[in-house]
Amino acid sequence: MNTKVYRTRFYYVLFALFCMFIFFLGSTIVMKYFKDDVKPIADYGESVEVFSFEKHDRIDKSEILLKIISTSNSSMSAFLKGEKGIDINLYELIRKNLRDTLNIDNYIKAQFPAIFTLTDGKISTPISKDKDIKVSKDDNLDIQQLEDLIFVEDLMESEEGEFFQENEIKSENLNLEGIPVAQNIKKLEINKEKPYVLIYHTHGTEAYLPVVQNTCHTIEKKYNVLTIGDIVSESLENNGHGVVHITTYHDSPSYNGSYTRSLNTIKNAIGNDENLKVVFDIHRDGIPENASYKSKAVKQSKTVIDGKDVATFSIVIGPDSPNVDEVLKFAKYIKSVSDTLYPGLCKGIIIKPSGKFNQFVSNYYALIEIGSNLNTIEEAQESAKLVGKILSVVIDKVQE
C-alpha cells in the first residue's frame, strides 16, 4: 500500500512540475511579443488619471495575506478574532501568534502531516509498550508499529477558550437534598436494564506525572486517562448505572484524525445500541511548558478535599455543534451539582473558539478534562472518584 501511495505522489509532483514548465514557457513567449509591440505612453496622447488614491487608502498586501491565512488556518483565525484594533504588521502578528500560542514543532507536524509519512518513522518518538493497549480498527496497525508514534497536540484543543460565566444558583432552585433541579433539560428516557452511559477517550494517551516524555503522553495505561475512565466507570456502576467503557486509543499513530476515529467508534456503539444516550469523552488538560498562563494554571490545577490533594476538572464546549445549547445546559448542570457537592472541584465550563468535538452525537454529552499534565496520577485518580459521584447524581436527576 505504501508503494502505491509513493507512486501516486510521484505522479502528482511530476504533473505539477510539468504545469509550472508550461506556465513559465508561456509567460516568456507572451512577454517577448508584448515588449516588441509596446509603445511609450506619451505616443497615445494626453494621459488622464482615471482613479485617484491617497497612499494610505491603498490596499495593504499584508492585510490581504492575513485574510488568506486566517481563512485557511484555524489557529490564526482564532487569534485574529481576538485582536481588536490592531495596527497590522504581518511579521509581528505572525511572530506573536507563533511565539505565544503555538509550539512550532507541533504546528509544523500538524499542518504538514504528509511530510512525516515519508520519513519511515525517522522523525519519531519511541514510547513504552503496554499489554492493555487497544488500537482503533481504522488504523489497521501492527502492535510493533506503536513504538514509532508521533504525538502532535490538537491545535484546536490547545486554544485556551473562555470560561463560561453564570449566575449563582438561587436557593429556591434547590430541592430537599440541596442538589440543584435539572431545569430546561429534557428528561432522559432509557431502559435501566441495559447500559445507557458510554465513556470513551478521543486522546487516550494523555498522561499525568510522573510521565513527562513525549509531551506527557504514554500508552502505559496506569499513567493515562484510560485509568481515569476506569475509575469513573466503576463509580457510576457502584451507584447503579449501566456503563460501557471503550478503551481504544484513538490518538494512534498520531493526534491527527483523533476525533474522526473516535466519532466512528461512538457512532458504531450507539448504532448497535440506541440505549446509549449519555456520552462522556474523558481527557486531561494540556498546559504547554512555555504557556504565558502557566502560573495561573498551576494554582488552579488542584484543590484539597477531605485532606487529600485532588485534581480539578473542567468541561469543554465546542461552539460549532448544532446542539450546542443543549450540551451547554447539560454542562451547566454538571457544574452546579459539582459546586454543591464539592465546591472548588470544577474550574468551570470552557467554550473554545471553534470546533464540535463530536458533541452532536447526544444532547447528554460532556467532554470532561480531569486534571492536566501538571497533576500526578494519584491526584487525577482521587478526582475521578468524585467526578463519578457527581455524574451519578446528574444522571439520576435528568432521568424520567
XYZ file of C-alpha atoms in Angstrom:
400
model
C 0.000 0.000 0.000
C 2.863 2.427 0.843
C 4.461 1.760 -2.567
C 1.193 2.693 -4.260
C 0.932 5.900 -2.212
C 4.506 6.963 -3.034
C 3.951 6.233 -6.768
C 0.777 8.344 -6.749
C 2.562 11.235 -5.037
C 5.388 10.979 -7.570
C 2.885 11.359 -10.416
C 1.311 14.390 -8.704
C 4.722 16.052 -8.292
C 5.662 15.261 -11.888
C 2.383 16.740 -13.144
C 2.879 19.867 -11.030
C 6.387 20.394 -12.418
C 5.054 19.974 -15.949
C 2.374 22.607 -15.330
C 4.969 25.008 -13.921
C 7.142 24.496 -17.024
C 4.216 25.263 -19.355
C 3.352 28.359 -17.310
C 6.861 29.834 -17.425
C 7.276 28.956 -21.106
C 4.008 30.697 -21.949
C 4.928 33.716 -19.842
C 8.258 34.052 -21.636
C 6.644 33.934 -25.088
C 3.911 36.431 -24.164
C 6.387 38.900 -22.651
C 8.633 38.698 -25.708
C 5.882 39.636 -28.156
C 4.409 42.195 -25.767
C 7.701 44.033 -25.461
C 8.109 44.165 -29.225
C 4.674 45.738 -29.687
C 4.573 48.160 -26.776
C 4.669 51.924 -27.348
C 5.525 54.670 -24.870
C 2.531 56.131 -23.089
C 3.358 59.562 -24.462
C 2.638 58.313 -28.015
C -1.030 57.825 -27.155
C -1.588 61.483 -26.407
C -2.519 63.135 -23.142
C -2.957 60.733 -20.262
C -5.887 61.065 -17.907
C -5.901 59.829 -14.322
C -8.990 57.692 -14.005
C -8.709 56.754 -10.315
C -7.030 58.775 -7.635
C -5.952 57.152 -4.379
C -4.243 58.596 -1.390
C -1.319 56.442 -0.312
C -2.918 55.350 2.966
C -6.083 54.232 1.131
C -4.269 51.663 -0.977
C -4.889 48.027 -0.105
C -2.142 46.660 2.106
C -0.664 43.420 0.750
C -0.130 42.301 4.323
C -3.846 42.728 5.039
C -4.748 40.559 2.037
C -2.274 37.878 3.093
C -3.616 37.935 6.657
C -7.148 37.313 5.381
C -5.900 34.368 3.344
C -4.026 32.932 6.335
C -6.961 33.383 8.712
C -9.322 31.710 6.247
C -7.092 28.679 5.731
C -5.747 28.269 9.280
C -7.992 27.797 12.325
C -5.307 28.810 14.819
C -4.529 32.112 13.107
C -8.249 32.743 12.601
C -8.950 32.334 16.311
C -6.006 34.579 17.160
C -7.001 37.332 14.730
C -10.583 37.324 16.011
C -9.232 38.150 19.450
C -7.138 41.097 18.251
C -9.206 44.278 18.197
C -7.996 47.478 16.530
C -4.545 46.072 15.920
C -2.077 48.028 13.798
C -1.427 45.411 11.114
C 2.193 44.386 10.871
C 2.335 40.977 9.225
C 5.676 39.858 10.605
C 4.974 40.943 14.170
C 1.461 39.491 14.162
C 2.533 36.059 12.952
C 5.564 36.076 15.237
C 3.370 36.928 18.237
C 0.869 34.204 17.370
C 3.557 31.579 16.908
C 5.510 32.620 19.979
C 2.620 32.968 22.409
C 0.170 30.288 21.344
C 1.905 27.600 19.303
C 4.646 25.054 19.685
C 6.475 25.436 16.352
C 7.447 21.760 16.042
C 3.921 20.577 16.770
C 2.453 23.239 14.478
C 4.545 22.124 11.507
C 3.751 18.461 12.156
C 0.035 19.181 12.331
C -0.074 21.380 9.231
C 2.068 19.089 7.072
C 1.398 15.523 8.257
C 2.264 14.122 4.847
C 5.901 15.062 5.383
C 6.163 12.659 8.274
C 4.546 9.791 6.380
C 7.528 9.930 4.023
C 10.165 9.664 6.749
C 9.591 5.965 7.518
C 9.462 6.741 11.208
C 12.829 8.517 11.357
C 11.235 11.597 12.906
C 9.500 9.799 15.720
C 9.398 9.468 19.466
C 9.621 5.973 20.964
C 7.224 5.189 23.786
C 6.834 2.302 26.150
C 4.566 -0.653 25.381
C 1.547 -1.630 27.429
C -0.065 -5.044 27.498
C -3.538 -3.473 27.811
C -3.251 -1.356 24.676
C -6.082 -1.350 22.156
C -5.752 0.267 18.763
C -8.547 1.718 16.660
C -9.553 -0.772 13.977
C -9.477 2.061 11.457
C -5.690 2.247 11.741
C -5.049 -1.416 10.877
C -1.697 -1.236 12.697
C 0.660 -3.896 13.859
C 1.351 -3.607 17.591
C 5.098 -3.269 16.987
C 4.492 -0.083 14.997
C 3.340 1.623 18.178
C 6.982 2.147 19.123
C 7.175 4.861 16.451
C 4.255 7.095 17.322
C 4.350 10.846 16.765
C 2.269 12.780 19.257
C 1.097 16.163 17.997
C -1.093 18.194 20.325
C -4.538 19.005 18.951
C -4.198 22.669 17.942
C -7.899 23.357 18.291
C -7.977 21.968 21.814
C -4.803 23.811 22.793
C -6.509 27.169 22.275
C -7.467 28.437 25.710
C -11.071 29.352 25.093
C -13.155 31.390 27.510
C -14.683 30.329 30.794
C -18.457 30.465 30.680
C -19.791 32.841 33.329
C -23.074 32.023 35.032
C -25.000 33.484 37.915
C -25.176 31.793 41.301
C -27.952 29.249 41.742
C -30.786 30.695 43.773
C -31.893 28.849 46.882
C -35.426 28.321 45.558
C -33.956 26.170 42.764
C -32.625 23.635 45.263
C -34.504 20.515 46.299
C -34.545 18.950 49.773
C -31.152 17.259 49.376
C -29.559 20.558 48.378
C -28.911 19.369 44.828
C -29.996 21.799 42.076
C -33.011 20.839 39.990
C -32.239 19.946 36.369
C -34.060 22.851 34.751
C -34.614 23.237 30.989
C -33.123 19.800 30.304
C -35.313 17.282 28.533
C -35.880 14.220 30.687
C -33.692 11.267 29.790
C -35.664 8.233 28.644
C -33.704 4.982 28.964
C -34.031 1.285 29.638
C -32.366 0.894 33.033
C -31.937 -2.841 32.463
C -29.328 -2.149 29.785
C -26.191 0.079 29.678
C -27.030 3.702 28.882
C -23.738 5.516 29.656
C -20.899 5.482 27.116
C -17.416 6.550 28.224
C -14.596 6.816 25.700
C -11.353 8.715 25.111
C -10.503 10.638 21.952
C -6.995 11.127 23.346
C -6.386 8.044 25.429
C -2.610 8.522 25.603
C -2.875 11.756 27.608
C -0.876 11.099 30.755
C -0.118 12.530 34.180
C 3.004 12.977 36.260
C 5.471 11.326 36.637
C 5.230 10.943 32.834
C 6.927 13.905 31.157
C 8.406 12.411 27.986
C 6.577 12.508 24.641
C 4.819 15.747 25.679
C 3.185 13.872 28.549
C 1.720 11.005 26.536
C 2.023 7.284 27.072
C 0.318 4.029 26.185
C 1.166 2.735 29.654
C -2.375 2.606 30.949
C -1.607 3.066 34.642
C -0.458 6.635 33.941
C -3.021 7.849 31.371
C -6.692 8.785 31.110
C -7.825 5.222 30.422
C -7.249 4.502 34.112
C -9.239 7.627 34.976
C -12.064 6.379 32.771
C -11.993 3.030 34.602
C -12.439 4.797 37.942
C -15.313 6.962 36.704
C -16.984 3.896 35.194
C -16.607 1.907 38.401
C -18.043 4.762 40.457
C -21.083 5.013 38.171
C -21.616 1.262 38.216
C -21.386 1.171 42.017
C -24.220 3.700 42.045
C -26.434 1.534 39.848
C -25.727 2.920 36.365
C -25.086 0.747 33.318
C -21.814 1.755 31.656
C -19.868 0.837 28.524
C -16.242 1.985 28.737
C -14.365 1.950 25.423
C -10.588 1.781 25.966
C -9.500 2.215 22.349
C -6.596 4.581 21.694
C -7.860 6.931 19.005
C -4.727 9.109 19.011
C -2.545 6.416 17.462
C -0.442 6.721 15.420
C -0.833 10.497 15.893
C -3.307 13.113 17.101
C -4.137 13.975 13.510
C -7.568 12.439 12.889
C -8.270 11.514 16.517
C -11.770 12.962 16.518
C -12.651 11.285 13.229
C -11.598 7.889 14.568
C -13.356 8.355 17.906
C -16.507 9.528 16.111
C -16.542 6.303 14.106
C -16.218 4.338 17.339
C -19.076 6.018 19.183
C -21.319 6.012 16.102
C -20.834 2.262 15.828
C -21.527 1.821 19.541
C -24.667 3.967 19.507
C -25.767 2.440 16.218
C -25.668 -1.008 17.786
C -27.406 0.116 20.977
C -29.685 3.156 20.908
C -29.981 2.962 24.698
C -26.500 4.521 24.995
C -27.672 8.117 25.364
C -25.276 9.630 27.920
C -21.792 10.145 26.468
C -18.609 11.249 28.236
C -15.307 11.882 26.443
C -12.714 11.966 29.231
C -9.466 13.861 28.691
C -6.878 15.665 30.720
C -5.910 19.270 30.015
C -2.531 20.045 28.466
C -0.511 23.060 29.609
C 2.486 23.918 27.359
C 5.784 24.346 29.168
C 6.162 27.939 27.908
C 2.489 28.942 28.294
C 2.009 32.545 29.402
C -0.775 31.406 31.771
C 1.176 28.521 33.340
C 1.480 30.076 36.813
C -2.285 30.575 36.903
C -2.821 27.015 35.670
C -0.618 25.627 38.443
C -2.718 27.381 41.097
C -5.943 26.075 39.579
C -4.683 22.541 38.949
C -5.775 21.057 42.286
C -7.735 21.580 45.458
C -7.925 19.888 48.840
C -10.976 17.744 49.670
C -11.162 15.628 52.830
C -7.482 16.301 53.432
C -6.394 14.972 50.014
C -4.915 16.765 47.029
C -7.443 16.390 44.224
C -7.064 17.435 40.571
C -9.673 19.934 39.423
C -11.741 19.332 36.306
C -13.410 21.397 33.604
C -15.981 20.870 30.863
C -15.182 21.853 27.269
C -17.777 23.099 24.781
C -17.360 23.294 21.009
C -19.455 26.235 19.769
C -19.940 24.907 16.236
C -22.077 21.889 17.100
C -25.759 22.239 16.087
C -26.920 21.148 19.569
C -24.525 23.412 21.457
C -27.353 24.959 23.520
C -28.471 21.580 24.849
C -24.906 20.459 25.524
C -24.223 23.709 27.367
C -27.300 23.188 29.569
C -26.041 19.707 30.439
C -22.563 21.082 31.224
C -24.001 23.833 33.421
C -25.952 21.262 35.379
C -22.878 19.082 35.909
C -21.025 22.131 37.218
C -23.874 23.177 39.521
C -24.036 19.692 41.062
C -20.253 19.681 41.461
C -20.307 23.113 43.112
C -22.930 21.863 45.554
C -21.190 18.619 46.476
C -17.522 19.649 46.177
C -17.032 23.432 45.931
C -13.889 24.323 44.008
C -13.515 20.966 42.280
C -14.884 22.149 38.917
C -12.849 25.007 37.450
C -15.652 25.871 35.057
C -17.027 25.467 31.559
C -14.631 26.376 28.753
C -16.074 27.458 25.419
C -13.445 27.027 22.720
C -13.131 29.498 19.811
C -14.279 26.821 17.350
C -14.938 23.099 16.972
C -17.634 20.456 17.532
C -15.660 17.784 19.458
C -18.237 15.113 18.488
C -20.745 16.544 20.972
C -23.513 16.440 18.345
C -23.969 12.677 18.924
C -26.079 13.346 22.027
C -27.652 16.188 23.981
C -26.414 14.417 27.124
C -22.772 14.761 26.126
C -19.813 16.159 28.051
C -16.137 16.487 27.183
C -14.564 16.412 30.638
C -10.935 17.298 31.312
C -9.914 15.708 34.617
C -6.707 17.328 35.777
C -3.825 18.237 33.491
C -0.225 17.324 32.805
C 0.570 19.398 35.918
C -1.186 16.825 38.130
C 0.076 13.499 39.417
C -1.780 10.340 38.501
C -2.775 9.998 42.166
C -4.406 13.455 42.178
C -6.294 12.588 38.996
C -7.452 9.270 40.465
C -8.871 10.992 43.543
C -10.656 13.454 41.273
C -12.089 10.653 39.127
C -13.761 9.101 42.185
C -15.547 12.380 42.924
C -16.406 13.086 39.293
C -18.007 9.654 39.135
C -20.231 10.535 42.099
C -21.143 13.884 40.541
C -22.091 12.320 37.215
C -24.117 9.672 39.029
C -26.220 12.360 40.703
C -26.586 14.256 37.423
C -27.851 11.184 35.570
C -30.270 10.356 38.390
C -31.740 13.853 38.227
C -32.200 14.004 34.461
C -33.867 10.581 34.175
C -37.619 10.134 33.860
